[in-house]
mmCIF file of C-alpha atoms in Angstrom:
data_model
loop_
_atom_site.group_PDB
_atom_site.id
_atom_site.type_symbol
_atom_site.label_atom_id
_atom_site.label_comp_id
_atom_site.label_asym_id
_atom_site.label_seq_id
_atom_site.Cartn_x
_atom_site.Cartn_y
_atom_site.Cartn_z
ATOM 1 C CA UNK A 1 -0.073 -0.187 -0.390
ATOM 2 C CA UNK A 2 1.007 3.494 -0.552
ATOM 3 C CA UNK A 3 2.132 5.191 2.995
ATOM 4 C CA UNK A 4 2.622 9.110 3.980
ATOM 5 C CA UNK A 5 5.795 9.645 5.893
ATOM 6 C CA UNK A 6 5.156 11.209 9.431
ATOM 7 C CA UNK A 7 8.874 11.594 10.539
ATOM 8 C CA UNK A 8 9.952 8.400 12.359
ATOM 9 C CA UNK A 9 6.427 6.655 11.680
ATOM 10 C CA UNK A 10 4.447 6.187 8.689
ATOM 11 C CA UNK A 11 0.401 6.411 7.946
ATOM 12 C CA UNK A 12 -0.621 3.931 5.597
ATOM 13 C CA UNK A 13 -3.383 3.224 2.534
ATOM 14 C CA UNK A 14 -6.027 0.306 2.798
ATOM 15 C CA UNK A 15 -8.541 -0.640 0.231
ATOM 16 C CA UNK A 16 -12.320 -0.866 1.443
ATOM 17 C CA UNK A 17 -13.261 -2.866 -1.760
ATOM 18 C CA UNK A 18 -11.653 -0.225 -4.421
ATOM 19 C CA UNK A 19 -12.226 2.958 -1.907
ATOM 20 C CA UNK A 20 -8.437 3.559 -0.659
ATOM 21 C CA UNK A 21 -8.592 4.984 3.002
ATOM 22 C CA UNK A 22 -5.711 6.917 4.977
ATOM 23 C CA UNK A 23 -4.845 4.818 8.305
ATOM 24 C CA UNK A 24 -3.229 5.963 11.482
ATOM 25 C CA UNK A 25 -3.706 7.624 14.825
ATOM 26 C CA UNK A 26 -5.759 10.570 15.430
ATOM 27 C CA UNK A 27 -2.815 12.798 16.334
ATOM 28 C CA UNK A 28 -0.876 11.300 12.935
ATOM 29 C CA UNK A 29 -3.404 12.795 10.850
ATOM 30 C CA UNK A 30 -3.858 16.326 12.489
ATOM 31 C CA UNK A 31 0.521 16.371 12.602
ATOM 32 C CA UNK A 32 0.369 15.801 8.924
ATOM 33 C CA UNK A 33 -2.141 18.466 8.047
ATOM 34 C CA UNK A 34 -0.569 21.065 9.980
ATOM 35 C CA UNK A 35 2.796 19.888 8.529
ATOM 36 C CA UNK A 36 1.465 20.198 4.878
ATOM 37 C CA UNK A 37 -0.294 23.634 5.943
ATOM 38 C CA UNK A 38 2.901 25.289 7.353
ATOM 39 C CA UNK A 39 4.768 24.658 4.090
ATOM 40 C CA UNK A 40 1.532 25.323 1.815
ATOM 41 C CA UNK A 41 1.668 22.316 0.288
ATOM 42 C CA UNK A 42 -1.376 22.053 -2.516
ATOM 43 C CA UNK A 43 -2.602 19.121 -0.882
ATOM 44 C CA UNK A 44 -6.474 17.504 -1.203
ATOM 45 C CA UNK A 45 -7.771 15.691 1.750
ATOM 46 C CA UNK A 46 -11.279 14.017 1.671
ATOM 47 C CA UNK A 47 -12.885 13.345 5.174
ATOM 48 C CA UNK A 48 -14.735 10.593 4.169
ATOM 49 C CA UNK A 49 -18.111 8.875 5.428
ATOM 50 C CA UNK A 50 -20.453 6.085 4.409
ATOM 51 C CA UNK A 51 -22.166 8.689 2.229
ATOM 52 C CA UNK A 52 -18.834 9.450 0.344
ATOM 53 C CA UNK A 53 -17.982 5.791 0.234
ATOM 54 C CA UNK A 54 -21.587 4.700 -1.584
ATOM 55 C CA UNK A 55 -21.183 8.028 -4.159
ATOM 56 C CA UNK A 56 -18.005 6.327 -4.818
ATOM 57 C CA UNK A 57 -19.351 3.172 -5.751
ATOM 58 C CA UNK A 58 -22.092 5.011 -8.053
ATOM 59 C CA UNK A 59 -19.811 7.234 -9.905
ATOM 60 C CA UNK A 60 -16.267 5.762 -11.283
ATOM 61 C CA UNK A 61 -14.915 9.497 -11.809
ATOM 62 C CA UNK A 62 -15.842 10.463 -8.091
ATOM 63 C CA UNK A 63 -14.083 7.320 -7.069
ATOM 64 C CA UNK A 64 -11.061 8.261 -9.181
ATOM 65 C CA UNK A 65 -11.210 11.859 -7.619
ATOM 66 C CA UNK A 66 -11.233 10.559 -3.669
ATOM 67 C CA UNK A 67 -8.553 7.519 -4.626
ATOM 68 C CA UNK A 68 -6.372 10.319 -5.812
ATOM 69 C CA UNK A 69 -6.759 12.669 -2.611
ATOM 70 C CA UNK A 70 -3.470 12.926 -0.510
ATOM 71 C CA UNK A 71 -5.210 12.191 2.340
ATOM 72 C CA UNK A 72 -8.848 10.384 2.934
ATOM 73 C CA UNK A 73 -9.758 10.531 6.599
ATOM 74 C CA UNK A 74 -11.914 7.604 7.962
ATOM 75 C CA UNK A 75 -14.904 10.028 9.320
ATOM 76 C CA UNK A 76 -17.535 7.252 9.347
ATOM 77 C CA UNK A 77 -17.385 5.126 12.214
ATOM 78 C CA UNK A 78 -18.840 1.952 9.932
ATOM 79 C CA UNK A 79 -15.573 2.372 7.509
ATOM 80 C CA UNK A 80 -13.510 1.839 10.954
ATOM 81 C CA UNK A 81 -15.260 -1.368 11.496
ATOM 82 C CA UNK A 82 -14.765 -2.517 7.938
ATOM 83 C CA UNK A 83 -10.905 -1.507 8.365
ATOM 84 C CA UNK A 84 -10.976 -3.955 11.336
ATOM 85 C CA UNK A 85 -12.821 -7.153 9.949
ATOM 86 C CA UNK A 86 -10.577 -6.751 6.614
ATOM 87 C CA UNK A 87 -7.844 -6.011 8.129
ATOM 88 C CA UNK A 88 -7.746 -6.966 11.959
ATOM 89 C CA UNK A 89 -6.467 -3.240 12.693
ATOM 90 C CA UNK A 90 -8.137 -1.056 15.350
ATOM 91 C CA UNK A 91 -8.659 1.973 13.494
ATOM 92 C CA UNK A 92 -9.549 5.645 15.310
ATOM 93 C CA UNK A 93 -12.089 7.498 13.698
ATOM 94 C CA UNK A 94 -10.831 10.705 12.356
ATOM 95 C CA UNK A 95 -14.147 12.623 12.148
ATOM 96 C CA UNK A 96 -14.551 16.068 10.275
ATOM 97 C CA UNK A 97 -16.711 17.296 13.289
ATOM 98 C CA UNK A 98 -13.681 16.681 15.446
ATOM 99 C CA UNK A 99 -11.026 17.584 12.960
ATOM 100 C CA UNK A 100 -11.972 20.973 12.063
ATOM 101 C CA UNK A 101 -11.962 22.269 15.654
ATOM 102 C CA UNK A 102 -8.932 20.414 16.570
ATOM 103 C CA UNK A 103 -7.030 22.084 13.275
ATOM 104 C CA UNK A 104 -8.176 25.431 14.197
ATOM 105 C CA UNK A 105 -6.731 25.288 17.483
ATOM 106 C CA UNK A 106 -3.191 24.014 16.327
ATOM 107 C CA UNK A 107 -3.447 26.716 13.382
ATOM 108 C CA UNK A 108 -3.786 29.110 15.928
ATOM 109 C CA UNK A 109 -0.665 28.015 18.019
ATOM 110 C CA UNK A 110 0.884 27.824 14.901
ATOM 111 C CA UNK A 111 0.070 31.113 13.454
ATOM 112 C CA UNK A 112 -1.357 29.712 10.354
ATOM 113 C CA UNK A 113 -4.077 30.977 8.260
ATOM 114 C CA UNK A 114 -7.444 29.924 7.030
ATOM 115 C CA UNK A 115 -9.881 30.452 4.229
ATOM 116 C CA UNK A 116 -13.630 29.160 3.859
ATOM 117 C CA UNK A 117 -15.025 28.742 0.737
ATOM 118 C CA UNK A 118 -18.164 27.697 -0.041
ATOM 119 C CA UNK A 119 -21.846 27.585 2.246
ATOM 120 C CA UNK A 120 -24.202 30.546 2.456
ATOM 121 C CA UNK A 121 -23.281 34.449 3.760
ATOM 122 C CA UNK A 122 -25.113 33.611 6.878
ATOM 123 C CA UNK A 123 -23.243 30.411 7.630
ATOM 124 C CA UNK A 124 -20.381 32.270 7.160
ATOM 125 C CA UNK A 125 -20.964 35.635 8.952
ATOM 126 C CA UNK A 126 -21.747 33.246 11.939
ATOM 127 C CA UNK A 127 -18.367 31.558 11.503
ATOM 128 C CA UNK A 128 -16.292 34.943 11.246
ATOM 129 C CA UNK A 129 -18.335 35.669 14.955
ATOM 130 C CA UNK A 130 -17.637 32.372 16.274
ATOM 131 C CA UNK A 131 -14.157 32.253 15.374
ATOM 132 C CA UNK A 132 -13.370 35.942 16.953
ATOM 133 C CA UNK A 133 -15.034 34.176 20.190
ATOM 134 C CA UNK A 134 -13.419 30.967 20.321
ATOM 135 C CA UNK A 135 -9.940 31.259 18.022
ATOM 136 C CA UNK A 136 -9.246 34.879 18.585
ATOM 137 C CA UNK A 137 -5.577 34.377 17.123
ATOM 138 C CA UNK A 138 -6.346 32.432 14.097
ATOM 139 C CA UNK A 139 -5.656 34.342 11.019
ATOM 140 C CA UNK A 140 -8.899 34.530 8.953
ATOM 141 C CA UNK A 141 -7.962 35.586 5.245
ATOM 142 C CA UNK A 142 -10.898 35.320 3.581
ATOM 143 C CA UNK A 143 -14.405 33.652 2.957
ATOM 144 C CA UNK A 144 -16.458 33.418 -0.016
ATOM 145 C CA UNK A 145 -19.985 32.193 -0.558
ATOM 146 C CA UNK A 146 -20.256 31.063 -4.401
ATOM 147 C CA UNK A 147 -23.790 31.240 -6.270
ATOM 148 C CA UNK A 148 -25.420 27.904 -6.157
ATOM 149 C CA UNK A 149 -24.911 27.306 -9.683
ATOM 150 C CA UNK A 150 -21.292 26.260 -11.750
ATOM 151 C CA UNK A 151 -19.042 28.714 -11.910
ATOM 152 C CA UNK A 152 -17.676 29.711 -15.039
ATOM 153 C CA UNK A 153 -14.146 29.318 -16.011
ATOM 154 C CA UNK A 154 -13.420 32.870 -15.601
ATOM 155 C CA UNK A 155 -15.328 33.297 -12.099
ATOM 156 C CA UNK A 156 -13.304 29.996 -11.148
ATOM 157 C CA UNK A 157 -9.850 31.312 -12.310
ATOM 158 C CA UNK A 158 -10.878 34.581 -10.411
ATOM 159 C CA UNK A 159 -11.815 32.474 -7.059
ATOM 160 C CA UNK A 160 -8.576 30.708 -7.256
ATOM 161 C CA UNK A 161 -6.341 34.132 -7.748
ATOM 162 C CA UNK A 162 -8.122 35.743 -5.188
ATOM 163 C CA UNK A 163 -7.510 32.772 -2.601
ATOM 164 C CA UNK A 164 -3.848 32.589 -3.526
ATOM 165 C CA UNK A 165 -3.561 36.406 -2.761
ATOM 166 C CA UNK A 166 -5.022 36.149 0.210
ATOM 167 C CA UNK A 167 -1.879 33.284 0.784
ATOM 168 C CA UNK A 168 -3.967 30.702 3.474
ATOM 169 C CA UNK A 169 -2.265 27.588 4.769
ATOM 170 C CA UNK A 170 -5.216 25.952 4.337
ATOM 171 C CA UNK A 171 -8.755 26.187 2.699
ATOM 172 C CA UNK A 172 -11.912 24.359 4.496
ATOM 173 C CA UNK A 173 -14.246 23.361 1.939
ATOM 174 C CA UNK A 174 -17.828 23.825 2.674
ATOM 175 C CA UNK A 175 -19.680 22.717 -0.357
ATOM 176 C CA UNK A 176 -21.200 19.278 0.603
ATOM 177 C CA UNK A 177 -20.418 15.828 -0.805
ATOM 178 C CA UNK A 178 -19.443 15.162 -3.854
ATOM 179 C CA UNK A 179 -19.537 18.798 -4.898
ATOM 180 C CA UNK A 180 -16.695 19.992 -2.557
ATOM 181 C CA UNK A 181 -14.375 17.113 -3.515
ATOM 182 C CA UNK A 182 -15.022 17.648 -7.472
ATOM 183 C CA UNK A 183 -14.009 21.191 -6.644
ATOM 184 C CA UNK A 184 -11.118 20.739 -4.873
ATOM 185 C CA UNK A 185 -10.037 17.856 -7.436
ATOM 186 C CA UNK A 186 -10.521 20.280 -10.316
ATOM 187 C CA UNK A 187 -8.383 23.068 -8.648
ATOM 188 C CA UNK A 188 -5.703 20.866 -7.222
ATOM 189 C CA UNK A 189 -2.403 22.122 -8.162
ATOM 190 C CA UNK A 190 -3.572 25.691 -8.585
ATOM 191 C CA UNK A 191 -4.257 26.555 -4.667
ATOM 192 C CA UNK A 192 -1.080 26.739 -2.530
ATOM 193 C CA UNK A 193 -2.825 25.803 0.196
ATOM 194 C CA UNK A 194 -4.362 22.503 1.742
ATOM 195 C CA UNK A 195 -7.714 22.260 0.984
ATOM 196 C CA UNK A 196 -10.056 20.060 3.055
ATOM 197 C CA UNK A 197 -13.581 19.140 2.528
ATOM 198 C CA UNK A 198 -15.620 19.561 5.627
ATOM 199 C CA UNK A 199 -19.091 19.646 4.743
ATOM 200 C CA UNK A 200 -21.513 19.792 7.619
ATOM 201 C CA UNK A 201 -19.005 20.210 10.129
ATOM 202 C CA UNK A 202 -18.743 23.667 10.281
ATOM 203 C CA UNK A 203 -22.449 24.402 11.068
ATOM 204 C CA UNK A 204 -22.327 22.019 13.875
ATOM 205 C CA UNK A 205 -19.274 23.686 15.057
ATOM 206 C CA UNK A 206 -20.646 27.300 15.075
ATOM 207 C CA UNK A 207 -23.934 25.734 16.627
ATOM 208 C CA UNK A 208 -26.148 26.112 13.946
ATOM 209 C CA UNK A 209 -26.869 22.500 13.584
ATOM 210 C CA UNK A 210 -26.446 19.931 17.212
ATOM 211 C CA UNK A 211 -24.059 16.925 17.048
ATOM 212 C CA UNK A 212 -25.652 13.459 17.630
ATOM 213 C CA UNK A 213 -25.153 12.304 21.322
ATOM 214 C CA UNK A 214 -22.247 10.192 21.953
ATOM 215 C CA UNK A 215 -23.861 7.101 22.173
ATOM 216 C CA UNK A 216 -25.032 7.239 18.202
ATOM 217 C CA UNK A 217 -21.466 8.440 17.477
ATOM 218 C CA UNK A 218 -20.307 5.475 18.812
ATOM 219 C CA UNK A 219 -22.882 2.991 17.423
ATOM 220 C CA UNK A 220 -22.486 4.481 13.663
ATOM 221 C CA UNK A 221 -25.463 6.397 13.621
ATOM 222 C CA UNK A 222 -24.545 10.260 13.403
ATOM 223 C CA UNK A 223 -25.725 10.051 10.001
ATOM 224 C CA UNK A 224 -28.911 8.974 11.113
ATOM 225 C CA UNK A 225 -29.134 11.807 13.400
#
């Protein structure tokens, strides 16, 4: 399997059928994201749940996008169970709802900058206020709520230019699966930052939506909630 170097240890990739998941400890995932962010590596990170897995089984083009991502975190609990069943290894869940606030905390500490792409204007306004309260030292360098239609090539080029001029270390993409992954793949190599699709994690973090109770998270029922 392919591996991702993390200093003295390595993260791996394992297949669930034809779907490639990154493996390792939770701290390895966050350490690697911060390492890439500090270097402004033009990386693409997918946060994979069962919905993404099913989408990939129904769409070969989308499957190729996910399998070519630099990192695919095991967000969904059932995906972790599948890794245990197939490989006998215990994999920590690396959920977007945990990853987003944890990365912001690390970015605040390391003086890294952030850009938010996607979501409604109201969601981005709420996010800005939330960051000012909870992560006041995070360098917010830009936000953009795109129209609810495909962007023209000229518009997309303008967005890419705006993001690069803002010089973020991380771009959190909030378009929902599979739209956010397709957008990240389309701009991969053109944005000088780590791009992470966090989907529904942002409204939960800012309090616009509630997260499922812990027992439902552990039972793999967060999607149902």
